[in-house]
PDB file of N, CA and C in Angstrom:
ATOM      1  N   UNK A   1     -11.350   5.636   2.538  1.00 62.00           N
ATOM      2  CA  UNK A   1     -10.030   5.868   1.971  1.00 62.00           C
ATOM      3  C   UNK A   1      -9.240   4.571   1.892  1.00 62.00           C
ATOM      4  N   UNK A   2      -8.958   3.947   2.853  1.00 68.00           N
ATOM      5  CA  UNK A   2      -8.391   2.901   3.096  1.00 68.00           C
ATOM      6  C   UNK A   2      -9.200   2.037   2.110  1.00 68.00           C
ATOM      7  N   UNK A   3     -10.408   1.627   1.874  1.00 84.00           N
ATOM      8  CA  UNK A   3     -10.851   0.858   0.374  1.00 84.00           C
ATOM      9  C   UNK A   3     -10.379   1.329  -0.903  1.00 84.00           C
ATOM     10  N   UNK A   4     -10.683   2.527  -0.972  1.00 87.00           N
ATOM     11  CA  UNK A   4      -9.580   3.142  -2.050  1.00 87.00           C
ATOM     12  C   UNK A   4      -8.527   2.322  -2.586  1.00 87.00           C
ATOM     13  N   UNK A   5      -7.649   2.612  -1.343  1.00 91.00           N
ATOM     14  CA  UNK A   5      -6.340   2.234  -1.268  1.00 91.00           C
ATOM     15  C   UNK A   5      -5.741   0.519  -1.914  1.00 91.00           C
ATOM     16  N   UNK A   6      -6.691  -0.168  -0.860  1.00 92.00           N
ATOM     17  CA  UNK A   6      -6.605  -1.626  -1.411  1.00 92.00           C
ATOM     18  C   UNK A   6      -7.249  -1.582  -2.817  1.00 92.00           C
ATOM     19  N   UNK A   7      -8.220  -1.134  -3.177  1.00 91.00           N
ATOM     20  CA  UNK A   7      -8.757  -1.593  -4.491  1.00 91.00           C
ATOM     21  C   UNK A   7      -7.628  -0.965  -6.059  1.00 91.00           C
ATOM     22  N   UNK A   8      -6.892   0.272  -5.326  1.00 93.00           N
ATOM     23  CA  UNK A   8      -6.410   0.625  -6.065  1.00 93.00           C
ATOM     24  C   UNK A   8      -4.888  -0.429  -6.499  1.00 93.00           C
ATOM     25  N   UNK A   9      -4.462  -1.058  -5.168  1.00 94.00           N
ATOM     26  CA  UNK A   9      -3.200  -1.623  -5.028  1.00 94.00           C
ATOM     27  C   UNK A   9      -3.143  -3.050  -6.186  1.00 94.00           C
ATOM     28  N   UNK A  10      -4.583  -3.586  -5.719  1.00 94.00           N
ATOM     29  CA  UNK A  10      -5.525  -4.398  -6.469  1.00 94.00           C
ATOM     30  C   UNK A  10      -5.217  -4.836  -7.990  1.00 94.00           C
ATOM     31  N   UNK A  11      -6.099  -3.691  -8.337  1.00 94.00           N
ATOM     32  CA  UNK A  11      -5.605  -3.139  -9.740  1.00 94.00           C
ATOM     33  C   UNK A  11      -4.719  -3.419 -10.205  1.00 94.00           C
ATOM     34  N   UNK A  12      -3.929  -2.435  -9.666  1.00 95.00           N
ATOM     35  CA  UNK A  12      -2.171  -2.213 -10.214  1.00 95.00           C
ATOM     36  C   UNK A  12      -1.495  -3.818 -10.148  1.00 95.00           C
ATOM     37  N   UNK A  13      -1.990  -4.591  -9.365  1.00 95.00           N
ATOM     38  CA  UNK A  13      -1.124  -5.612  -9.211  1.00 95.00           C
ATOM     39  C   UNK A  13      -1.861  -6.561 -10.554  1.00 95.00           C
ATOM     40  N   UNK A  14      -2.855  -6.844 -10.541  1.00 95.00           N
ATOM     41  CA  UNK A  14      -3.493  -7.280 -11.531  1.00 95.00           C
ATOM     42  C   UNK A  14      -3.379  -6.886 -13.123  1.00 95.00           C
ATOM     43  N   UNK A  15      -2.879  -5.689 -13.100  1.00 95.00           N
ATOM     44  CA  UNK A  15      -2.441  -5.157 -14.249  1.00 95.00           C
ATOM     45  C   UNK A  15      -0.691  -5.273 -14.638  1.00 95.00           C
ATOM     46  N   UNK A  16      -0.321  -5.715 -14.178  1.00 96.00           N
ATOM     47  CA  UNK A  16       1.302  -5.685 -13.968  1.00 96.00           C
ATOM     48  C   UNK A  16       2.182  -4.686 -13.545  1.00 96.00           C
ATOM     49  N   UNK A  17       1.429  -3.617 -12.812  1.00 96.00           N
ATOM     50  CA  UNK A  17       2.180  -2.342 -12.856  1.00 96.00           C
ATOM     51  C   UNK A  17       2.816  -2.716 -11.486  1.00 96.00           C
ATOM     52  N   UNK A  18       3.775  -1.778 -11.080  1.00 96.00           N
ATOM     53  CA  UNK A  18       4.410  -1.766  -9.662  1.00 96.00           C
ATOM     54  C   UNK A  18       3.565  -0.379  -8.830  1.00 96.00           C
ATOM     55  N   UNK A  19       2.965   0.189  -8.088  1.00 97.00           N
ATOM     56  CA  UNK A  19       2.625   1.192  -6.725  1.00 97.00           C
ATOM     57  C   UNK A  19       4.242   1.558  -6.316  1.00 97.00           C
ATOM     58  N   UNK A  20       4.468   2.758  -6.900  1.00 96.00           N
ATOM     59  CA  UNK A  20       5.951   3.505  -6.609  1.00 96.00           C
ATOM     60  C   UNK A  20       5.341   4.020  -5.331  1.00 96.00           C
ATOM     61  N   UNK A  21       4.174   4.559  -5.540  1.00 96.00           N
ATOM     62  CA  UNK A  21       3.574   6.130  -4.361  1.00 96.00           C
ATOM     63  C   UNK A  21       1.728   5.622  -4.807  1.00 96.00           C
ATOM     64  N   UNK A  22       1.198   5.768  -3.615  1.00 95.00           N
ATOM     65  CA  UNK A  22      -0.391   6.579  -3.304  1.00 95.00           C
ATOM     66  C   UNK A  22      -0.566   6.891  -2.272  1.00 95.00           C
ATOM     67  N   UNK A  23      -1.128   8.334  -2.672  1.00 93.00           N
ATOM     68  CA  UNK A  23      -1.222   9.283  -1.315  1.00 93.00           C
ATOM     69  C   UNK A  23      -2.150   9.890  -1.482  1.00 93.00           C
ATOM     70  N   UNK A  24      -3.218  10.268  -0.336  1.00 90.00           N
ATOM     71  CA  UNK A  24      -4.062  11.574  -0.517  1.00 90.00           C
ATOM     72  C   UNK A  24      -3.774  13.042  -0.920  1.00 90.00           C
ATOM     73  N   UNK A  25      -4.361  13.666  -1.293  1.00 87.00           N
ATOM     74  CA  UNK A  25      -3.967  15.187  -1.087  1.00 87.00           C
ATOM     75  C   UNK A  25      -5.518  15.682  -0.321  1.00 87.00           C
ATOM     76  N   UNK A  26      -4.766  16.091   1.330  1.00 79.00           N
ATOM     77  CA  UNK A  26      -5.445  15.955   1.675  1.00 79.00           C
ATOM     78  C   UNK A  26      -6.145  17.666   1.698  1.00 79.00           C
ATOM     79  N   UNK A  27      -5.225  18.181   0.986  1.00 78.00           N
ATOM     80  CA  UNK A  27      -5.148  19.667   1.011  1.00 78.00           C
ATOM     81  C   UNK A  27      -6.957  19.914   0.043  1.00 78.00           C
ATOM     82  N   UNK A  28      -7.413  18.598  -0.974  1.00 74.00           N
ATOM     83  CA  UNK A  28      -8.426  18.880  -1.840  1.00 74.00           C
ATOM     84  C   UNK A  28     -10.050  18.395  -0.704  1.00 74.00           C
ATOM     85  N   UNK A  29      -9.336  18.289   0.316  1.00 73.00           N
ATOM     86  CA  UNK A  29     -10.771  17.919   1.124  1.00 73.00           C
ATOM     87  C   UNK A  29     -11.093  19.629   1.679  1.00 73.00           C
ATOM     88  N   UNK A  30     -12.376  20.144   1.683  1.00 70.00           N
ATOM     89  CA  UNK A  30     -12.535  21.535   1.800  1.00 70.00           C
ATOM     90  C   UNK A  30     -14.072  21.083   2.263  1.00 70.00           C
ATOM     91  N   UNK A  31     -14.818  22.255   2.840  1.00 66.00           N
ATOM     92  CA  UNK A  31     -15.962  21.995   3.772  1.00 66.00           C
ATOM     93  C   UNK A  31     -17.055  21.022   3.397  1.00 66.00           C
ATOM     94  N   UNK A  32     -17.343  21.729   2.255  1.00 73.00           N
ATOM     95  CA  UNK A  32     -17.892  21.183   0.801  1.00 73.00           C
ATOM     96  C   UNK A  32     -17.585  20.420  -0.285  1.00 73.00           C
ATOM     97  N   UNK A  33     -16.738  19.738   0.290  1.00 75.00           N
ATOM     98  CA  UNK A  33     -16.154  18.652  -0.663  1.00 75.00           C
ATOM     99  C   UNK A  33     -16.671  17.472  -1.206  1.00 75.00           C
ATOM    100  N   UNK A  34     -16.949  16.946  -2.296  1.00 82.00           N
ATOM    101  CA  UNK A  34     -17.180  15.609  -2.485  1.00 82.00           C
ATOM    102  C   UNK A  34     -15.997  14.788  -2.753  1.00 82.00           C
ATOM    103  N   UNK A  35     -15.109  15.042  -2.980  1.00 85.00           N
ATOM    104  CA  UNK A  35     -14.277  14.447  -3.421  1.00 85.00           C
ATOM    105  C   UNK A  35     -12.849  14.217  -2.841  1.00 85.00           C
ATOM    106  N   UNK A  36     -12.076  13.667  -2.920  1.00 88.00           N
ATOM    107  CA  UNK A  36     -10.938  13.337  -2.094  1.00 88.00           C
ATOM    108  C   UNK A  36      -9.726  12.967  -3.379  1.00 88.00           C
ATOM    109  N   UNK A  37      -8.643  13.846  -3.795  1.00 92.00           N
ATOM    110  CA  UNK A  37      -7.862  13.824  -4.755  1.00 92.00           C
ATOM    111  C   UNK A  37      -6.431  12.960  -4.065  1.00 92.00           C
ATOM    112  N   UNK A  38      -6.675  11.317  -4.998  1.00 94.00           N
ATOM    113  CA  UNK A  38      -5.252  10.926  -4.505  1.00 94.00           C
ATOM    114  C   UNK A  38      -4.322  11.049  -5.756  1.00 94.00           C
ATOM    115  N   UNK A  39      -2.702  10.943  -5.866  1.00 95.00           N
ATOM    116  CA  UNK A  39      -1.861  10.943  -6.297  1.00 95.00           C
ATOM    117  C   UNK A  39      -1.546   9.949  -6.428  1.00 95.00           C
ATOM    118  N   UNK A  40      -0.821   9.242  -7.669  1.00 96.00           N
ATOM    119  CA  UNK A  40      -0.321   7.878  -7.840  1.00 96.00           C
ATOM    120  C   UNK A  40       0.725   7.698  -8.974  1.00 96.00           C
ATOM    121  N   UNK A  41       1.596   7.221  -8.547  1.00 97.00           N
ATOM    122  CA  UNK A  41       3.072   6.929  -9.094  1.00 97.00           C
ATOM    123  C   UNK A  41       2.764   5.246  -9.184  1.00 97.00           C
ATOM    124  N   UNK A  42       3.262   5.092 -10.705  1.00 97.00           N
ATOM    125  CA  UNK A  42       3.594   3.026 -11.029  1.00 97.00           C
ATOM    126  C   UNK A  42       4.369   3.344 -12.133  1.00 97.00           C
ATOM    127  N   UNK A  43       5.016   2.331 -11.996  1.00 96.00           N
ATOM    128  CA  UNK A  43       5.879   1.551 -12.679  1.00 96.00           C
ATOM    129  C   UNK A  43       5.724   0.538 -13.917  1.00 96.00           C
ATOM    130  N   UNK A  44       6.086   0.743 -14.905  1.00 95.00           N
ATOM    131  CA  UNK A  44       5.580  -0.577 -15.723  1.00 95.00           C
ATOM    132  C   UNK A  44       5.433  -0.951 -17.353  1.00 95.00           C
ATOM    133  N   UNK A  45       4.838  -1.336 -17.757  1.00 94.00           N
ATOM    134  CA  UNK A  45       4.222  -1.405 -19.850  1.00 94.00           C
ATOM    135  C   UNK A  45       3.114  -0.556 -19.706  1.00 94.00           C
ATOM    136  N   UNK A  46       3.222   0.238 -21.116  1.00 93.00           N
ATOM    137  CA  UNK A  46       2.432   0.924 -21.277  1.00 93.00           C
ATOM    138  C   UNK A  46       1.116   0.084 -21.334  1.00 93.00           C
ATOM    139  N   UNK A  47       1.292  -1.133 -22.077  1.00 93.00           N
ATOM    140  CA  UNK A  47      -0.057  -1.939 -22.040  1.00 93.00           C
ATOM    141  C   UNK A  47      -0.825  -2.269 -20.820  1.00 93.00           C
ATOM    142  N   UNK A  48       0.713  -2.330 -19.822  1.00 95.00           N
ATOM    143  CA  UNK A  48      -0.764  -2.768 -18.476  1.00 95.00           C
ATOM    144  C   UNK A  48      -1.096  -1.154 -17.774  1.00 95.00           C
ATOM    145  N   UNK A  49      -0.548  -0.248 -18.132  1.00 96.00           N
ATOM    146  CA  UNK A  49      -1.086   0.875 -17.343  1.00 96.00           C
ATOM    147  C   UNK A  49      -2.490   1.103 -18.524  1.00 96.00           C
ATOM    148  N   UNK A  50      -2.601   0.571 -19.484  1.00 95.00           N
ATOM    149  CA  UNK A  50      -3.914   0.805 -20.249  1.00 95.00           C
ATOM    150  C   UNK A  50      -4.985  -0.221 -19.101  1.00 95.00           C
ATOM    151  N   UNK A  51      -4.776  -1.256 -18.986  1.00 95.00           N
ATOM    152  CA  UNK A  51      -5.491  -2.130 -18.186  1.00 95.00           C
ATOM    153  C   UNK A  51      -5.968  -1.839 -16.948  1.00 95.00           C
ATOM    154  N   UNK A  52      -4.525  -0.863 -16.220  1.00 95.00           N
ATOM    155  CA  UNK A  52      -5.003  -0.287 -14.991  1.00 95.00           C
ATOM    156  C   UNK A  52      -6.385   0.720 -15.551  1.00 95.00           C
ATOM    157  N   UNK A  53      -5.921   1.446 -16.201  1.00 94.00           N
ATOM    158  CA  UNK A  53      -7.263   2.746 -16.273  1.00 94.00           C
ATOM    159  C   UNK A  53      -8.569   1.646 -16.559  1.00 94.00           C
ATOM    160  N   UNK A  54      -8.335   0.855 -17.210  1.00 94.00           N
ATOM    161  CA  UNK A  54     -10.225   0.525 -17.508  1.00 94.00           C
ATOM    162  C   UNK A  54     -10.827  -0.431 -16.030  1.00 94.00           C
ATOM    163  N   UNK A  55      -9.320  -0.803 -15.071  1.00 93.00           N
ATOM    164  CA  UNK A  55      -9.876  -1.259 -13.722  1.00 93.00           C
ATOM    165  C   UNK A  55     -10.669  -0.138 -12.849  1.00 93.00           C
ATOM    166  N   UNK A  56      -9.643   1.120 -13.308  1.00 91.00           N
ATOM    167  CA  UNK A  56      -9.996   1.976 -12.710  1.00 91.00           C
ATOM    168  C   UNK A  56     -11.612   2.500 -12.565  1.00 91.00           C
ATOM    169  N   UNK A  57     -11.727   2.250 -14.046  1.00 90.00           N
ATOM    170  CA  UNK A  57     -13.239   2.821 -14.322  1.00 90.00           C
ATOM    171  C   UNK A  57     -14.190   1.980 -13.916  1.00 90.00           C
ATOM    172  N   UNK A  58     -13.744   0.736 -13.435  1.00 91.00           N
ATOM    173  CA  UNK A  58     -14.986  -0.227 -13.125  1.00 91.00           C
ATOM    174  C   UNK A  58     -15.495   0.379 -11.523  1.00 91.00           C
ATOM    175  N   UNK A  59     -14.209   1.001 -10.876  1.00 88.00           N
ATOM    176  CA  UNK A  59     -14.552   0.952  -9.758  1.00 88.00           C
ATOM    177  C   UNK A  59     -16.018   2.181  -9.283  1.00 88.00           C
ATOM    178  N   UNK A  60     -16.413   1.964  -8.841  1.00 88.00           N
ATOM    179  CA  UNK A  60     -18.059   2.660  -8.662  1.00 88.00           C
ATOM    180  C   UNK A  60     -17.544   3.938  -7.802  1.00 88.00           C
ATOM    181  N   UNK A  61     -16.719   3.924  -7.365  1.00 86.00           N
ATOM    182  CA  UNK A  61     -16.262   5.571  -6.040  1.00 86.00           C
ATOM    183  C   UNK A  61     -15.651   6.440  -6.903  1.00 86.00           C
ATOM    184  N   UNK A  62     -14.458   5.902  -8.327  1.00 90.00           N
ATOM    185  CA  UNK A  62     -13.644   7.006  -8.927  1.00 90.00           C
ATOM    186  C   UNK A  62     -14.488   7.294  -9.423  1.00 90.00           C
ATOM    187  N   UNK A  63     -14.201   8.848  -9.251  1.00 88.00           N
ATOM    188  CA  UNK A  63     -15.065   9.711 -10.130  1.00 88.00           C
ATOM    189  C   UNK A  63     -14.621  10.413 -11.624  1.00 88.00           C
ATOM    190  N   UNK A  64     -13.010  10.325 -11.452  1.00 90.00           N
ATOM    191  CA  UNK A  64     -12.597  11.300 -12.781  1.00 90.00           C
ATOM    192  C   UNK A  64     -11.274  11.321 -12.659  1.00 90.00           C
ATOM    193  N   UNK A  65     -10.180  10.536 -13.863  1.00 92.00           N
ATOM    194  CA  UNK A  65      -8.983  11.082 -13.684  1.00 92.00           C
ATOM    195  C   UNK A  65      -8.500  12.342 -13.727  1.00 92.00           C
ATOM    196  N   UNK A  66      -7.908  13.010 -13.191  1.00 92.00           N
ATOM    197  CA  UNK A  66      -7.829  14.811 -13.332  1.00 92.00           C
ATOM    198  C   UNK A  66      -6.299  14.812 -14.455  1.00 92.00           C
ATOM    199  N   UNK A  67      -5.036  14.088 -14.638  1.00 95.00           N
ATOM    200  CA  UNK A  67      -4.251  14.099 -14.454  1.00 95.00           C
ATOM    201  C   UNK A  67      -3.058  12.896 -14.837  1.00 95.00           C
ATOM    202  N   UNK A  68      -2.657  12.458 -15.677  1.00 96.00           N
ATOM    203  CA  UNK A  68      -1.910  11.384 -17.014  1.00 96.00           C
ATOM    204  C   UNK A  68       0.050  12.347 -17.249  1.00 96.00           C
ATOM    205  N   UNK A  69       0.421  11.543 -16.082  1.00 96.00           N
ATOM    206  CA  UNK A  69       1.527  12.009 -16.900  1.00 96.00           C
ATOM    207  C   UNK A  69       2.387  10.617 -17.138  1.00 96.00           C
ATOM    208  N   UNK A  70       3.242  10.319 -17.996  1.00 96.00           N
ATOM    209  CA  UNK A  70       4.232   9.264 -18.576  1.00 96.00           C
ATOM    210  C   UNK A  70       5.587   9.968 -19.011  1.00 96.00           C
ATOM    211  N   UNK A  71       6.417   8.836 -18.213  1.00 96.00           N
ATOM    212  CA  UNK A  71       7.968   9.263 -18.743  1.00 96.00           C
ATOM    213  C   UNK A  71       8.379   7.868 -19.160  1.00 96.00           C
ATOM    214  N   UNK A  72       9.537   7.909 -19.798  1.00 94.00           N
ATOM    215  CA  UNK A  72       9.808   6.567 -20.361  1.00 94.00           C
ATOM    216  C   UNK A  72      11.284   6.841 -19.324  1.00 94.00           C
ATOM    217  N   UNK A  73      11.650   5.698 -18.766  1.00 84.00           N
ATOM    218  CA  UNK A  73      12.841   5.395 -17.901  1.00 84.00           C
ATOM    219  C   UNK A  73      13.300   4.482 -18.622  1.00 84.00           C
ATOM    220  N   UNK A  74      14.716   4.362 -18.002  1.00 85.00           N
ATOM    221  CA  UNK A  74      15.347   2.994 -18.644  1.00 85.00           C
ATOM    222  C   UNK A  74      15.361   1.539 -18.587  1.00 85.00           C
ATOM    223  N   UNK A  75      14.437   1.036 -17.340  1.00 86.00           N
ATOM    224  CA  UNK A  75      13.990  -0.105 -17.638  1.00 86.00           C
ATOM    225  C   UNK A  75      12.542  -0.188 -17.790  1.00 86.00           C
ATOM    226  N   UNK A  76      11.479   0.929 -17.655  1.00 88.00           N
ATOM    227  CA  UNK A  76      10.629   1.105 -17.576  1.00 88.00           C
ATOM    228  C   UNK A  76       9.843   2.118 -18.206  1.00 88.00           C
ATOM    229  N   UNK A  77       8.523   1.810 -18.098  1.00 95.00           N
ATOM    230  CA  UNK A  77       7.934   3.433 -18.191  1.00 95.00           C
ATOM    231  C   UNK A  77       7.160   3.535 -16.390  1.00 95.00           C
ATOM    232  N   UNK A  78       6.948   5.220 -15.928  1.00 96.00           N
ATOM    233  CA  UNK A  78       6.396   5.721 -15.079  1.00 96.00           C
ATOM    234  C   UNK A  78       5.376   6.453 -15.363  1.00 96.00           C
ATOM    235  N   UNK A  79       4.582   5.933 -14.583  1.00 97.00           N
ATOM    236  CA  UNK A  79       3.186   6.753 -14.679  1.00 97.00           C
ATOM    237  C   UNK A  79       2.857   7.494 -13.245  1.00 97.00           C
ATOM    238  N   UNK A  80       2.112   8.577 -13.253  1.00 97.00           N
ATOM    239  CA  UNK A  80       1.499   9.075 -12.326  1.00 97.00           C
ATOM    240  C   UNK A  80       0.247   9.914 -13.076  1.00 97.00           C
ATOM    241  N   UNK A  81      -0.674   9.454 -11.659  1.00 96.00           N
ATOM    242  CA  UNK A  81      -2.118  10.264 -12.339  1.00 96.00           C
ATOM    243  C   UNK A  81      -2.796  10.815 -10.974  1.00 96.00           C
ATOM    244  N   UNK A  82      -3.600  11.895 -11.017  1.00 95.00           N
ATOM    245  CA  UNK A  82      -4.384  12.231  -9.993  1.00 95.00           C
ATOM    246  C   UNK A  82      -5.812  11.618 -10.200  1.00 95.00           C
ATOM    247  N   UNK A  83      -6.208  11.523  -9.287  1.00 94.00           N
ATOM    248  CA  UNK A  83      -7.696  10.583  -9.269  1.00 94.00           C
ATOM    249  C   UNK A  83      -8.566  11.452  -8.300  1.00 94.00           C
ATOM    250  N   UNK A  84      -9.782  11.762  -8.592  1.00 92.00           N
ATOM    251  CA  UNK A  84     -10.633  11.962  -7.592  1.00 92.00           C
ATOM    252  C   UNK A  84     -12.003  10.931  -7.024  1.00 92.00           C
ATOM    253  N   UNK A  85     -11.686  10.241  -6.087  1.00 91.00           N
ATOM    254  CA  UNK A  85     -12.710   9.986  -5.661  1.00 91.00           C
ATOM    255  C   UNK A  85     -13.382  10.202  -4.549  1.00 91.00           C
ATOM    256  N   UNK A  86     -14.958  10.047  -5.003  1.00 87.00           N
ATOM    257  CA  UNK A  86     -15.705  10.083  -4.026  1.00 87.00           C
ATOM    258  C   UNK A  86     -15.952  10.230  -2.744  1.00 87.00           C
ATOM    259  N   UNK A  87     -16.694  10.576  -2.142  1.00 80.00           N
ATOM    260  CA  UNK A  87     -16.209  10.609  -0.368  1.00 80.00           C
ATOM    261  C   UNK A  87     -18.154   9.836  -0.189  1.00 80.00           C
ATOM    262  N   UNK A  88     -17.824   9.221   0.752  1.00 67.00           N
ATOM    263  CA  UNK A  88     -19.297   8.390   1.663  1.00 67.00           C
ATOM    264  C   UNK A  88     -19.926   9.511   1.919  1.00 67.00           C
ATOM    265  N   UNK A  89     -21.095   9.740   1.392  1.00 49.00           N
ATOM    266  CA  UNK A  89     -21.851  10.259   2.116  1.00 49.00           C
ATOM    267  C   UNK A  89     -22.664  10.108   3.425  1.00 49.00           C
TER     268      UNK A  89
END
């Protein structure tokens, strides 16, 4: 999780976005789970939240965005997306 975390922060910083929020939901871990659903709030241009997603996809653990929402603010736009990744087997 904690790799997650940095790789995701990573990203975002590399892309120009700001990390408003990332959090687990830890409610999507279940007996049988593969997967671990985090939540994520940024800040930023629509162009670098395009940049974030294709960082995203490089990374080898995400498995699937579930979840794209965008608001346009007044100095900004906000993004939040749900992500599922992977859990170590």
């Amino acid at each position: 999780m904690a790799k997650f975390q940095d790789s995701f922060r990573l990203e975002a910083k590399r892309s120009g976005l700001m990390v408003v929020a990332l959090a687990p939901d830890t409610k999507s871990i279940t007996g049988n789970s593969q997967y671990l659903i985090y939540s994520a709030t940024m800040k930023g241009d629509f162009t670098d939240f395009r940049k974030m997603l294709v960082g995203l996809g490089a990374l080898p653990y995400v498995d699937q965005i579930q979840e794209i929402g965008i608001r346009q603010g007044s100095d900004s736009m906000e993004f939040k997306i749900k992500i599922a990744v992977a859990l170590a087997n």
